[in-house]
JSON list of C-alpha atoms in Angstrom, two decimals:
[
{"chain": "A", "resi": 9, "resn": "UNK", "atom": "CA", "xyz": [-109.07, -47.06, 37.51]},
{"chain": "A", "resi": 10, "resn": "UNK", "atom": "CA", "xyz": [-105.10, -45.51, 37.12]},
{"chain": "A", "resi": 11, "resn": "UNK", "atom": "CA", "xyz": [-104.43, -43.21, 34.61]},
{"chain": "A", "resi": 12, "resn": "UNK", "atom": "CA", "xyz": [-101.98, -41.46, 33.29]},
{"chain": "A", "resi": 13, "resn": "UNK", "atom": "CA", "xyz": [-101.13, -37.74, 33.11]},
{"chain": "A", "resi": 14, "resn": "UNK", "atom": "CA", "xyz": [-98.00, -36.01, 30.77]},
{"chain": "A", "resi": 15, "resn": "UNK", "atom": "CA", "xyz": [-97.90, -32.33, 30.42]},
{"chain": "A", "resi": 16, "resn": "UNK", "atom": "CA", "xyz": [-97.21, -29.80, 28.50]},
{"chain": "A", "resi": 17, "resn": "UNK", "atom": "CA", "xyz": [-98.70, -31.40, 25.51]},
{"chain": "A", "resi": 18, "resn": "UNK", "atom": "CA", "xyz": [-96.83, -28.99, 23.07]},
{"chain": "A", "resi": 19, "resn": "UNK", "atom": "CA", "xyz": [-93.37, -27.38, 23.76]},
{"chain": "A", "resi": 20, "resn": "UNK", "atom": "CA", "xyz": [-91.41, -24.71, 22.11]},
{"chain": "A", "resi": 21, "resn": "UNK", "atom": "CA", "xyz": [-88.03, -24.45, 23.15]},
{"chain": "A", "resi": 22, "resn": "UNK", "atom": "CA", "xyz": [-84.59, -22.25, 21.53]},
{"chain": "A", "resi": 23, "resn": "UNK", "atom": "CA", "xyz": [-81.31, -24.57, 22.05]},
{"chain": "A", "resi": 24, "resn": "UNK", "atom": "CA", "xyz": [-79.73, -24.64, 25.31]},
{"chain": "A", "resi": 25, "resn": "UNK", "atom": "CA", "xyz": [-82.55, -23.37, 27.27]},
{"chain": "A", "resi": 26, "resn": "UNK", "atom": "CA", "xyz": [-83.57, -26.18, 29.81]},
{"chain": "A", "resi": 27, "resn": "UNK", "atom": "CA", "xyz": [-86.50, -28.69, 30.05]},
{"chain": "A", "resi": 28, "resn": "UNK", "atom": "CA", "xyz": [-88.86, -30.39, 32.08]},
{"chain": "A", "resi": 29, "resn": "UNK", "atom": "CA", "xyz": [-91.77, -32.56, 31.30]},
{"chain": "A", "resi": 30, "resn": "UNK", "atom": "CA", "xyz": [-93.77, -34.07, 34.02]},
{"chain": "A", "resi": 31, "resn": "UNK", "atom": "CA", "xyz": [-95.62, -37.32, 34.20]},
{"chain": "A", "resi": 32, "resn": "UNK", "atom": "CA", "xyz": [-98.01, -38.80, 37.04]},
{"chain": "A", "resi": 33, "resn": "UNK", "atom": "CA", "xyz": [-99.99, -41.90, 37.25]},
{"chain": "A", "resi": 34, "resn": "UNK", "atom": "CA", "xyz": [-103.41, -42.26, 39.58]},
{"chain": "A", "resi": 35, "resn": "UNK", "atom": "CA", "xyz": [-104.89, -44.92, 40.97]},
{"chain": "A", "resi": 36, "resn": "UNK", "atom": "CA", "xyz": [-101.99, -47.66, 41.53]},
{"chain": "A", "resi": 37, "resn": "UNK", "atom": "CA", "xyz": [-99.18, -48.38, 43.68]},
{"chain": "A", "resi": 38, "resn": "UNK", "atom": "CA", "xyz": [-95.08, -48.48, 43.03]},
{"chain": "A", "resi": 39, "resn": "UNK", "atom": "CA", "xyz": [-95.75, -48.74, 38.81]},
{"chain": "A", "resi": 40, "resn": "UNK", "atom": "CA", "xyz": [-92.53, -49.03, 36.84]},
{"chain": "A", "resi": 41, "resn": "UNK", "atom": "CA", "xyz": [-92.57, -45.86, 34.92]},
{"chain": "A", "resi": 42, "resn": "UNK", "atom": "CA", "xyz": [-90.87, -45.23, 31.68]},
{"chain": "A", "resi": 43, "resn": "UNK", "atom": "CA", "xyz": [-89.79, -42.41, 29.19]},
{"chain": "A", "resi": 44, "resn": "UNK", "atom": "CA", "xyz": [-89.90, -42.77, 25.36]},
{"chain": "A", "resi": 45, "resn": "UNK", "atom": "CA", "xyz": [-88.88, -40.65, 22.67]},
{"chain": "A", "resi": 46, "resn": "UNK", "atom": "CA", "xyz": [-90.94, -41.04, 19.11]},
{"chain": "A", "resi": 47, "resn": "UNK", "atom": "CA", "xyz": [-89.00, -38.95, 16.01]},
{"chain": "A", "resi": 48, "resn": "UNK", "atom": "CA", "xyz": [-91.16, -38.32, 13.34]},
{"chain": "A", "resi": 49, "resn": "UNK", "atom": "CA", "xyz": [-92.61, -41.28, 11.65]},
{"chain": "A", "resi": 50, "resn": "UNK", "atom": "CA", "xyz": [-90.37, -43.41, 13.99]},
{"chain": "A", "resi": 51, "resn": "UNK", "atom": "CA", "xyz": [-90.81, -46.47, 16.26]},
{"chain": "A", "resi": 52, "resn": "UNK", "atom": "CA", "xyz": [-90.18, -46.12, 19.81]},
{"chain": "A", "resi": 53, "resn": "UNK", "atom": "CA", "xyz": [-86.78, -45.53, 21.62]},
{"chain": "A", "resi": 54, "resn": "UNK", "atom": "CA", "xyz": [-86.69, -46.27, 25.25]},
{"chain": "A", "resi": 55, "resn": "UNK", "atom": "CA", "xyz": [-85.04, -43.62, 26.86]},
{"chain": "A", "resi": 56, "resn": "UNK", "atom": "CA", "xyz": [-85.26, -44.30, 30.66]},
{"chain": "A", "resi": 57, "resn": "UNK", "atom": "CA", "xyz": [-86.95, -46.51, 32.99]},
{"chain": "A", "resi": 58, "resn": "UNK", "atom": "CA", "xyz": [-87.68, -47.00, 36.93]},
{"chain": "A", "resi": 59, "resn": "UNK", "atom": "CA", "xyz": [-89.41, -49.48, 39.17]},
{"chain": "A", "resi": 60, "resn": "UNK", "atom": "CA", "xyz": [-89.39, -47.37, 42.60]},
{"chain": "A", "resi": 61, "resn": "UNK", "atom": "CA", "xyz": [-88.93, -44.34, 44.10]},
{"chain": "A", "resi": 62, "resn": "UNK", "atom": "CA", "xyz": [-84.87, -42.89, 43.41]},
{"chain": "A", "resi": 63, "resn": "UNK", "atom": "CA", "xyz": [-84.26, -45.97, 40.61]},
{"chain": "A", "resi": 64, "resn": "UNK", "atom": "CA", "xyz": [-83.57, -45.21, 37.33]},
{"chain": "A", "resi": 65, "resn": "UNK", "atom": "CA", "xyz": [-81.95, -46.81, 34.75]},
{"chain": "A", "resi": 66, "resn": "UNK", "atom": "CA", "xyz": [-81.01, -45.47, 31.20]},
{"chain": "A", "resi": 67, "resn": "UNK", "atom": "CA", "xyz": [-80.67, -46.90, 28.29]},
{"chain": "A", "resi": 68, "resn": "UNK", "atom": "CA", "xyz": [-78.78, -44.65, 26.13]},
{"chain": "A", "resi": 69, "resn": "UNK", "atom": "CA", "xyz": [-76.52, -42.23, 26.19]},
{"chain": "A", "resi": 70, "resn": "UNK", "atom": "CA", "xyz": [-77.75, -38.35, 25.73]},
{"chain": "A", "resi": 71, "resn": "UNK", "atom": "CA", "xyz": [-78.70, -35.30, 27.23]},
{"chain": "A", "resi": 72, "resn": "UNK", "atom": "CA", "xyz": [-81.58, -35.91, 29.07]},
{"chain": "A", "resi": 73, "resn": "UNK", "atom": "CA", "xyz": [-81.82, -36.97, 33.02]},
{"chain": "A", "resi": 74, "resn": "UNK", "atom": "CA", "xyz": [-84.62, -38.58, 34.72]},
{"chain": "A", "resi": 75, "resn": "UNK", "atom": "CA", "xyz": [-85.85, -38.66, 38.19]},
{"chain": "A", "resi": 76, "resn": "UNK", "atom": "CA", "xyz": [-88.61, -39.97, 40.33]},
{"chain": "A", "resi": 77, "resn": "UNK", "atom": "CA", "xyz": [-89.35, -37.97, 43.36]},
{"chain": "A", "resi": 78, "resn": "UNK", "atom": "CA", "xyz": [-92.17, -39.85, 44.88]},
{"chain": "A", "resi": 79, "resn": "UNK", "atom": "CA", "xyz": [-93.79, -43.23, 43.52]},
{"chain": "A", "resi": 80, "resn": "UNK", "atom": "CA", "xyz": [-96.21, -41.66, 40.99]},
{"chain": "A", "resi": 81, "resn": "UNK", "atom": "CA", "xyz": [-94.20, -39.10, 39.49]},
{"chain": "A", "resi": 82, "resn": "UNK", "atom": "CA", "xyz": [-91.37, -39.40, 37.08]},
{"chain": "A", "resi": 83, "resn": "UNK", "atom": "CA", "xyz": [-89.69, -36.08, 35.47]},
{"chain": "A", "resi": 84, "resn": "UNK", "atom": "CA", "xyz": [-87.52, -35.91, 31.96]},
{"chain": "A", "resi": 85, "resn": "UNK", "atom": "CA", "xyz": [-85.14, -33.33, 32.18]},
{"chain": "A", "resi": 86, "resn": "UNK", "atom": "CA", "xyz": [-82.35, -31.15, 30.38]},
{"chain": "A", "resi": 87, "resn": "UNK", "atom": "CA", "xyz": [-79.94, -28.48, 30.77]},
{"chain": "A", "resi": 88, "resn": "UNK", "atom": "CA", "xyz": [-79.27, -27.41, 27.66]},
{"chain": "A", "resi": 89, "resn": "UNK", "atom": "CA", "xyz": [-81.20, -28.95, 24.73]},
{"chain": "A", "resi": 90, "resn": "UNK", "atom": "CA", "xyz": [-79.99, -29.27, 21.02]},
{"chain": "A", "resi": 91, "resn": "UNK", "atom": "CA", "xyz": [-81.85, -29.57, 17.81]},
{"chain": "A", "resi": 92, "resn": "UNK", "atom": "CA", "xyz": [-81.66, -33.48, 18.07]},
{"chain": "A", "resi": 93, "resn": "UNK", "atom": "CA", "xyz": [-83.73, -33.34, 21.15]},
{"chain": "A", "resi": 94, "resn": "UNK", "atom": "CA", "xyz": [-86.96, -32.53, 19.04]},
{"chain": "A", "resi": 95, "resn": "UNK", "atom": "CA", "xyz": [-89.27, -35.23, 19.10]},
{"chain": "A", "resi": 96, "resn": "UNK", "atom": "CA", "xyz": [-92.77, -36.85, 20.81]},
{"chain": "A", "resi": 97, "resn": "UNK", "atom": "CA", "xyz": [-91.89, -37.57, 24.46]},
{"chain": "A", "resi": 98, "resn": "UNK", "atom": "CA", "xyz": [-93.91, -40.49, 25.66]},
{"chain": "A", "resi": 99, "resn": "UNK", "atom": "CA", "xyz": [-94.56, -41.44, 29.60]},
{"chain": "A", "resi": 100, "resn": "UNK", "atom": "CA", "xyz": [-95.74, -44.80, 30.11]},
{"chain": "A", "resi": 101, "resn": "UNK", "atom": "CA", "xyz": [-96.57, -46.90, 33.27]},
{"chain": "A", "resi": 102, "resn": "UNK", "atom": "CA", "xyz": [-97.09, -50.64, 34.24]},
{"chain": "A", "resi": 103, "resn": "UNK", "atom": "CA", "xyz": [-98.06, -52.81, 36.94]},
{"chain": "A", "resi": 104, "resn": "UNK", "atom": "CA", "xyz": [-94.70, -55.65, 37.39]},
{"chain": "A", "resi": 105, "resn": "UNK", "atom": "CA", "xyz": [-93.08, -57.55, 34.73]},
{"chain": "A", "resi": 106, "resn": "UNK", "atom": "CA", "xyz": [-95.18, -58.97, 31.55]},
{"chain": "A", "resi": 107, "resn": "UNK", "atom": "CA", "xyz": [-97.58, -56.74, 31.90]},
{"chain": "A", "resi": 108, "resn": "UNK", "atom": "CA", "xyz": [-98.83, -53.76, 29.59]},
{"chain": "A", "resi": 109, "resn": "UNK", "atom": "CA", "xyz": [-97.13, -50.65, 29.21]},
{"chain": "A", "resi": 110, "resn": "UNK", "atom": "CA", "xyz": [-100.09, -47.72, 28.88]},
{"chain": "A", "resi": 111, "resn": "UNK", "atom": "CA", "xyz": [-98.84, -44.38, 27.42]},
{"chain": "A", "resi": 112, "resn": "UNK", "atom": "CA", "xyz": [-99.20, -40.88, 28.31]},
{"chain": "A", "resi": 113, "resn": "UNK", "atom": "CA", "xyz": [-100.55, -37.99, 25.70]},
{"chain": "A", "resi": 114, "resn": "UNK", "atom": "CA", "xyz": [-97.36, -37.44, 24.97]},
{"chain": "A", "resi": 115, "resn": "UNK", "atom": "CA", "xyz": [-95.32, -34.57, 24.70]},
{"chain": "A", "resi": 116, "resn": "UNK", "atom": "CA", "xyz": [-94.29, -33.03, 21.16]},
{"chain": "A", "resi": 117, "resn": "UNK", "atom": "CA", "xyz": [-91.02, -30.66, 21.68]},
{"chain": "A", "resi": 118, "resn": "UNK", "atom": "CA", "xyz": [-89.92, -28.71, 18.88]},
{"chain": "A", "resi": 119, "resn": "UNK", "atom": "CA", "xyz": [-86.50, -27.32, 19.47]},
{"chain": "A", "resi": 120, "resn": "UNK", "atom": "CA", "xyz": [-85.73, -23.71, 17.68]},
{"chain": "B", "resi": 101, "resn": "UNK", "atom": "CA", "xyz": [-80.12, -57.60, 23.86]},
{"chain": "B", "resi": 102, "resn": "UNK", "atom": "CA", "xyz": [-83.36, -58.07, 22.06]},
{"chain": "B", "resi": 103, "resn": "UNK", "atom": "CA", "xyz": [-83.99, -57.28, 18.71]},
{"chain": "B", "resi": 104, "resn": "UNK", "atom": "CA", "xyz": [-87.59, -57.17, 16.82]},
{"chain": "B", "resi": 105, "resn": "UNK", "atom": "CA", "xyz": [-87.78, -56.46, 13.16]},
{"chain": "B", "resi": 106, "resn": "UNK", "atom": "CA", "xyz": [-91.34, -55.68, 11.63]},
{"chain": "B", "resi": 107, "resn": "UNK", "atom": "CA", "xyz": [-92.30, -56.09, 8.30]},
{"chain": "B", "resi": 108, "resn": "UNK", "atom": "CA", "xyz": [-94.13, -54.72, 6.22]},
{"chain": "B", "resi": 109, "resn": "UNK", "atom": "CA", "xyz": [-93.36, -51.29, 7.24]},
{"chain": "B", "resi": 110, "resn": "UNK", "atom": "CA", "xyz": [-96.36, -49.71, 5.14]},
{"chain": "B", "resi": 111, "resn": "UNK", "atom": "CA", "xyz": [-99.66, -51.63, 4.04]},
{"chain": "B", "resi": 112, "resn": "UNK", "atom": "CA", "xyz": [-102.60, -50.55, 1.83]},
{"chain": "B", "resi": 113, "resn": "UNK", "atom": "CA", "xyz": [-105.66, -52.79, 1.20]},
{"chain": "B", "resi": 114, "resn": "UNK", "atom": "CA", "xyz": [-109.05, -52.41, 0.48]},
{"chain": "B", "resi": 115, "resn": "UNK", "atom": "CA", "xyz": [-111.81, -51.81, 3.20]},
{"chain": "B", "resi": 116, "resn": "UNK", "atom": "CA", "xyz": [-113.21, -55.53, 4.09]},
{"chain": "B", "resi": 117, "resn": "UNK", "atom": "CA", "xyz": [-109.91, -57.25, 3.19]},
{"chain": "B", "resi": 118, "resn": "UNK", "atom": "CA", "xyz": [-107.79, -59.04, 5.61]},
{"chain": "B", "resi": 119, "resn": "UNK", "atom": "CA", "xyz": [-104.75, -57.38, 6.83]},
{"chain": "B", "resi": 120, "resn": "UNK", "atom": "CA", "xyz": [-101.20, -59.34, 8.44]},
{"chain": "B", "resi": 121, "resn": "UNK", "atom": "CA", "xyz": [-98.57, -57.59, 9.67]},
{"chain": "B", "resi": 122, "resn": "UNK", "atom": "CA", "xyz": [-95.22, -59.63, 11.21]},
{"chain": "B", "resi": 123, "resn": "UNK", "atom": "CA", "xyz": [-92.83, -59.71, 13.62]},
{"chain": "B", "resi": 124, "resn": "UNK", "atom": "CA", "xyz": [-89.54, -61.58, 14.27]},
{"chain": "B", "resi": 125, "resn": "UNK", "atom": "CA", "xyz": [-87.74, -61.49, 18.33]},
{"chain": "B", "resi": 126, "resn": "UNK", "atom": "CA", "xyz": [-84.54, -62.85, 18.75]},
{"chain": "B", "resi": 127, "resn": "UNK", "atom": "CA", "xyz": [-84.13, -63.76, 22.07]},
{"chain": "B", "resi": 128, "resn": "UNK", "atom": "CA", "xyz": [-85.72, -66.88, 23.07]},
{"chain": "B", "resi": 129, "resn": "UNK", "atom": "CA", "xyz": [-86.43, -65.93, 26.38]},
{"chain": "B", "resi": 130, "resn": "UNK", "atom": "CA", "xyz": [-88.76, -63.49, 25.40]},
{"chain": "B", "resi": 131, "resn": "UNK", "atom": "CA", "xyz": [-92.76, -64.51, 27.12]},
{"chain": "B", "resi": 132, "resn": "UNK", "atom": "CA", "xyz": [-94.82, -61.41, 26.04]},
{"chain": "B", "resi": 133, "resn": "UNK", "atom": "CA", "xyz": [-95.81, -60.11, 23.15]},
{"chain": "B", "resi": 134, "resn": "UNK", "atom": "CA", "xyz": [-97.81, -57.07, 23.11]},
{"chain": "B", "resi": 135, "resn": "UNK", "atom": "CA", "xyz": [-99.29, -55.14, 19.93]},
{"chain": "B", "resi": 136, "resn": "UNK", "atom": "CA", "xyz": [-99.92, -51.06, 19.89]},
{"chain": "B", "resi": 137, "resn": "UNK", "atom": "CA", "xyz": [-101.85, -48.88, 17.50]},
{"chain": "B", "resi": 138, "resn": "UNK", "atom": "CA", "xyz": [-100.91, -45.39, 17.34]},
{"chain": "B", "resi": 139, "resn": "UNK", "atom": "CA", "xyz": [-103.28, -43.18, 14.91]},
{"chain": "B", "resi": 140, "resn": "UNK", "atom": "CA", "xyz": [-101.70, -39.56, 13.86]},
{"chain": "B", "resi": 141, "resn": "UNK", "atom": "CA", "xyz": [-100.46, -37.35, 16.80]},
{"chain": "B", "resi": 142, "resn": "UNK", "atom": "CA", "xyz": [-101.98, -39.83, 19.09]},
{"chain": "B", "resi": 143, "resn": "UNK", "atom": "CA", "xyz": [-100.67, -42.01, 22.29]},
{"chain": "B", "resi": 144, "resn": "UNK", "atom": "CA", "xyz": [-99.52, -45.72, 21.61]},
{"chain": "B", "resi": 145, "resn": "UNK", "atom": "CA", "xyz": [-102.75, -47.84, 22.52]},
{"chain": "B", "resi": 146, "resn": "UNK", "atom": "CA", "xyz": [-102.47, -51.34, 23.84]},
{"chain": "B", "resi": 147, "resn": "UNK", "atom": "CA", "xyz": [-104.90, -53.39, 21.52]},
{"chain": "B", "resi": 148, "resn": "UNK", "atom": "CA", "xyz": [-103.66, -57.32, 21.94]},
{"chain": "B", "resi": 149, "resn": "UNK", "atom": "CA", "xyz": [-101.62, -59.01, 23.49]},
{"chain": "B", "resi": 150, "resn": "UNK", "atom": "CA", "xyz": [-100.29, -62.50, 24.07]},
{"chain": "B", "resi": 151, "resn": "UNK", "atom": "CA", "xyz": [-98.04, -64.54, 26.57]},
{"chain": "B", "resi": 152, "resn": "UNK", "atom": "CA", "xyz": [-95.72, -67.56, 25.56]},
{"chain": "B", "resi": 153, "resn": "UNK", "atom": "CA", "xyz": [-97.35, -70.51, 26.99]},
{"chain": "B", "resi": 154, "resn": "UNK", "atom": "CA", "xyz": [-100.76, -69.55, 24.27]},
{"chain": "B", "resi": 155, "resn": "UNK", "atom": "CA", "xyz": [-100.37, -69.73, 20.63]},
{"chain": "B", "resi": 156, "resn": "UNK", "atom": "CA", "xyz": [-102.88, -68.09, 19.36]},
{"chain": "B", "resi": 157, "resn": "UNK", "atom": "CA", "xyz": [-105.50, -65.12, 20.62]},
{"chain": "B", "resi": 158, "resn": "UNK", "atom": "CA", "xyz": [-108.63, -63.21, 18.99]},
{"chain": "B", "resi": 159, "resn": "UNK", "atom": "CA", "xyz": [-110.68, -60.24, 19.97]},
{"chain": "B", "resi": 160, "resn": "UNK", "atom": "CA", "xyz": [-113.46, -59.58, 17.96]},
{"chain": "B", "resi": 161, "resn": "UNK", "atom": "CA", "xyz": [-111.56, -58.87, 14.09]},
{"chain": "B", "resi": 162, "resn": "UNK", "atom": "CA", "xyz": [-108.01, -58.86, 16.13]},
{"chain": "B", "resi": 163, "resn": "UNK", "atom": "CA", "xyz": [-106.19, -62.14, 15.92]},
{"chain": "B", "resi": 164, "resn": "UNK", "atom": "CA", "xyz": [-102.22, -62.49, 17.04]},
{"chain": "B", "resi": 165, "resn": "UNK", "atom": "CA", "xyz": [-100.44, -65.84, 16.55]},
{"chain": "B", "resi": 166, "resn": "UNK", "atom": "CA", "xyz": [-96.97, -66.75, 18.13]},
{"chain": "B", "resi": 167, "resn": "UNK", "atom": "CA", "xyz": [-94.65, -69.45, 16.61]},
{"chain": "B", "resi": 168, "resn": "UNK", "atom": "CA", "xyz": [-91.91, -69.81, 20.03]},
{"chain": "B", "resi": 169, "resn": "UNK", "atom": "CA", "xyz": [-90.07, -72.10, 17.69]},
{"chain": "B", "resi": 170, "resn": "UNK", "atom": "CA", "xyz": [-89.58, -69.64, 15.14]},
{"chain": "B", "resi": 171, "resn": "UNK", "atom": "CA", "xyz": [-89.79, -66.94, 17.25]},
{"chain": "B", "resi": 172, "resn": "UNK", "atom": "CA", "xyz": [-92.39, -64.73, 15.11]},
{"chain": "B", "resi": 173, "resn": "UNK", "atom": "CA", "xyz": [-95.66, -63.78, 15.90]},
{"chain": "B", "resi": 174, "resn": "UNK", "atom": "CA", "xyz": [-98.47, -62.05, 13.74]},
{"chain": "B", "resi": 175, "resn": "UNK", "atom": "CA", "xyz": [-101.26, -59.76, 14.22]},
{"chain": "B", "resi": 176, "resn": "UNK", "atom": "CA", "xyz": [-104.30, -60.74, 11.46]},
{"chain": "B", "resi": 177, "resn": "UNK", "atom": "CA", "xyz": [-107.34, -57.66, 11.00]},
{"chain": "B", "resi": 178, "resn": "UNK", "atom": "CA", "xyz": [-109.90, -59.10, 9.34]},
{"chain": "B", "resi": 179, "resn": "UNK", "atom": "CA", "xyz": [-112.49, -57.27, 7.88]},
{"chain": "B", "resi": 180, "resn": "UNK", "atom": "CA", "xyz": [-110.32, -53.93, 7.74]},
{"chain": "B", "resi": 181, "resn": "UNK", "atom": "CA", "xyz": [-112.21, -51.04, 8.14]},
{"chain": "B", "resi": 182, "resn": "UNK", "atom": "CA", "xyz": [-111.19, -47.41, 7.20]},
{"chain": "B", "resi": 183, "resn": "UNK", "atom": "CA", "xyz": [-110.79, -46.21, 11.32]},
{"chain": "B", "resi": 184, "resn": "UNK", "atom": "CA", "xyz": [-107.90, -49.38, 11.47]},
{"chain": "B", "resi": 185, "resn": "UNK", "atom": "CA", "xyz": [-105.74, -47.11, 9.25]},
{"chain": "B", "resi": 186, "resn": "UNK", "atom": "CA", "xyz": [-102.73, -46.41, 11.81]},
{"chain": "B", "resi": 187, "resn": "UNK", "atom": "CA", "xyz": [-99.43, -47.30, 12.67]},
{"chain": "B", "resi": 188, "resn": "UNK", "atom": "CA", "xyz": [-99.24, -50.54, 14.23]},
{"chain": "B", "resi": 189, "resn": "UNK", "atom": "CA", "xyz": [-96.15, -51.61, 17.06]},
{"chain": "B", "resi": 190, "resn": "UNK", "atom": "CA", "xyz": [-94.90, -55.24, 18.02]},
{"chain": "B", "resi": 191, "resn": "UNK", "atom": "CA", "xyz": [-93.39, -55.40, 20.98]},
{"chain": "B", "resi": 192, "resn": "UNK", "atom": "CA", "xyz": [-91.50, -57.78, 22.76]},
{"chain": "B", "resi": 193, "resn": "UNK", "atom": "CA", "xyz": [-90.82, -58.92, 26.60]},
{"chain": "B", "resi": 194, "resn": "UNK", "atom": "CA", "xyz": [-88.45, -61.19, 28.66]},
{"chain": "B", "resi": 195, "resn": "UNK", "atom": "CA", "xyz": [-90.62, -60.40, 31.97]},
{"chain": "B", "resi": 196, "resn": "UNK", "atom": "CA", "xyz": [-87.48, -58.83, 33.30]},
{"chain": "B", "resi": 197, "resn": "UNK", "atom": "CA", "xyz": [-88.00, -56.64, 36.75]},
{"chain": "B", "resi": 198, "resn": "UNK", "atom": "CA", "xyz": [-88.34, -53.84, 34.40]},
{"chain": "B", "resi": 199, "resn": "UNK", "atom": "CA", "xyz": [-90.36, -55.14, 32.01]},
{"chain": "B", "resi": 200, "resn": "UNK", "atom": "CA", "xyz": [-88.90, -53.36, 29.52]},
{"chain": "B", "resi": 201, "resn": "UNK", "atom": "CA", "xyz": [-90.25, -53.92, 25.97]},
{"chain": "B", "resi": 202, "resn": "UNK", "atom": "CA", "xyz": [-88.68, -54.03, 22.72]},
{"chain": "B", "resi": 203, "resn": "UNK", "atom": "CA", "xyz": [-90.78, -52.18, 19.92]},
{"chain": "B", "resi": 204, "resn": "UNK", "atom": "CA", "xyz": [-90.41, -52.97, 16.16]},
{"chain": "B", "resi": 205, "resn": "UNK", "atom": "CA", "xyz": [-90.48, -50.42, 13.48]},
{"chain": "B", "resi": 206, "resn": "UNK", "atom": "CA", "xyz": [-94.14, -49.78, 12.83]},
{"chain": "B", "resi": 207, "resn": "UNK", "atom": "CA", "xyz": [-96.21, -50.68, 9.99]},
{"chain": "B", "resi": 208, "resn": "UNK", "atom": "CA", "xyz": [-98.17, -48.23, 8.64]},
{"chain": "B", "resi": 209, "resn": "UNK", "atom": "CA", "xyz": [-101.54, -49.30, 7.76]},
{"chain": "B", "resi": 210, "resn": "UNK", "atom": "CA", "xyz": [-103.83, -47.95, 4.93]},
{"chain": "B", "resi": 211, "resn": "UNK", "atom": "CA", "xyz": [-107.32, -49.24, 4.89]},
{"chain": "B", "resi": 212, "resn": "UNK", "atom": "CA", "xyz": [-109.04, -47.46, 1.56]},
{"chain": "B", "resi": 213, "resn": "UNK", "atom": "CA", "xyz": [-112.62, -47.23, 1.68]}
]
């Protein structure tokens, strides 16, 4: 069965240090992968998304990168973070189109 | 782009009543329809979901209807229970190679015992 694996599952950061929160999947093949950011008592704001290895796509503006070395991994990263960048950093995978996203642990930054 | 609104965004009713929560896509192209609960702290989890060409779908107390005319669809608890208290997600698709979704606000759901 694939799962999904997000770690840390708590960060503590000071502003402008840099980030980077890791995500893996098990057990499938060339998922579309997908980072989400949850403020507090918030929906769900898509922050980046990939279907293969080197493809990623963004879908706003901000201060965080993606990547995707190799099929199963994706990465969320910074080089300086800010205040706004506190939140619940969600990794999710899928198989193809119309099918269900599945989530990560999640991440929950704090930024000091 | 797509745009899903939720309503309500919170919900209280008593353990054993029925619960509805809403949701309204605007572009008709959208085929998938997925619903999440998230409890406290917790991961998203996928706990319905439903595909254009159906109009309605159960699971157990879990019910979601889809009016493609309208474009709204519905998820029904019957039989809350106090564990159903959550946030609950709509989501919508339009099966696009990323399969990106479109989330609503949340509804927050209060099931007191």
């Amino acid at each position: 069965s694939q799962t999904i694996h997000q770690w840390p599952a708590t960060l503590v950061q000071p502003v402008g240090s840099p980030l980077s929160l890791e995500c893996t999947v098990e057990g499938t093949s060339n998922p579309n992968l997908y980072w989400y950011r949850q403020a507090a008592g918030r929906g769900l704001q898509l922050l980046f998304y990939s279907v293969g290895i080197g493809q990623i796509s963004s879908e706003v503006p901000q201060n965080l990168s993606a990547s995707r070395p190799q099929d199963r991994q994706f990465i969320l990263s910074s080089k300086k973070l800010l205040l706004s960048d506190s939140g619940f950093y969600l990794c999710a995978w899928s198989v193809q189109s119309n099918q269900p996203q599945h989530f990560g642990d999640g991440t929950r930054l704090s930024i000091l | 782009g797509e745009n899903v609104e939720q309503h309500p965004s919170t919900l209280s009713v008593q353990e054993g009543d029925s619960a509805v929560i809403k949701c309204t896509y605007s572009d008709s192209a959208s085929n998938y329809f997925p619903w999440y609960k998230q409890e406290l702290g917790k991961r998203p989890q996928l706990i319905i979901d439903i595909r254009s060409n159906v109009g309605e779908k159960k699971d157990q107390r879990i019910a979601v209807t889809l009016n493609k005319t309208a474009k709204h669809f519905s998820l029904h608890i019957t039989e809350t229970q106090p564990e159903d208290s959550a946030v609950y997600f709509c989501a919508a698709s339009i099966g696009n190679a990323g399969n990106m979704l479109t989330f609503g606000g949340g509804t927050r759901l209060m099931v007191k015992p």
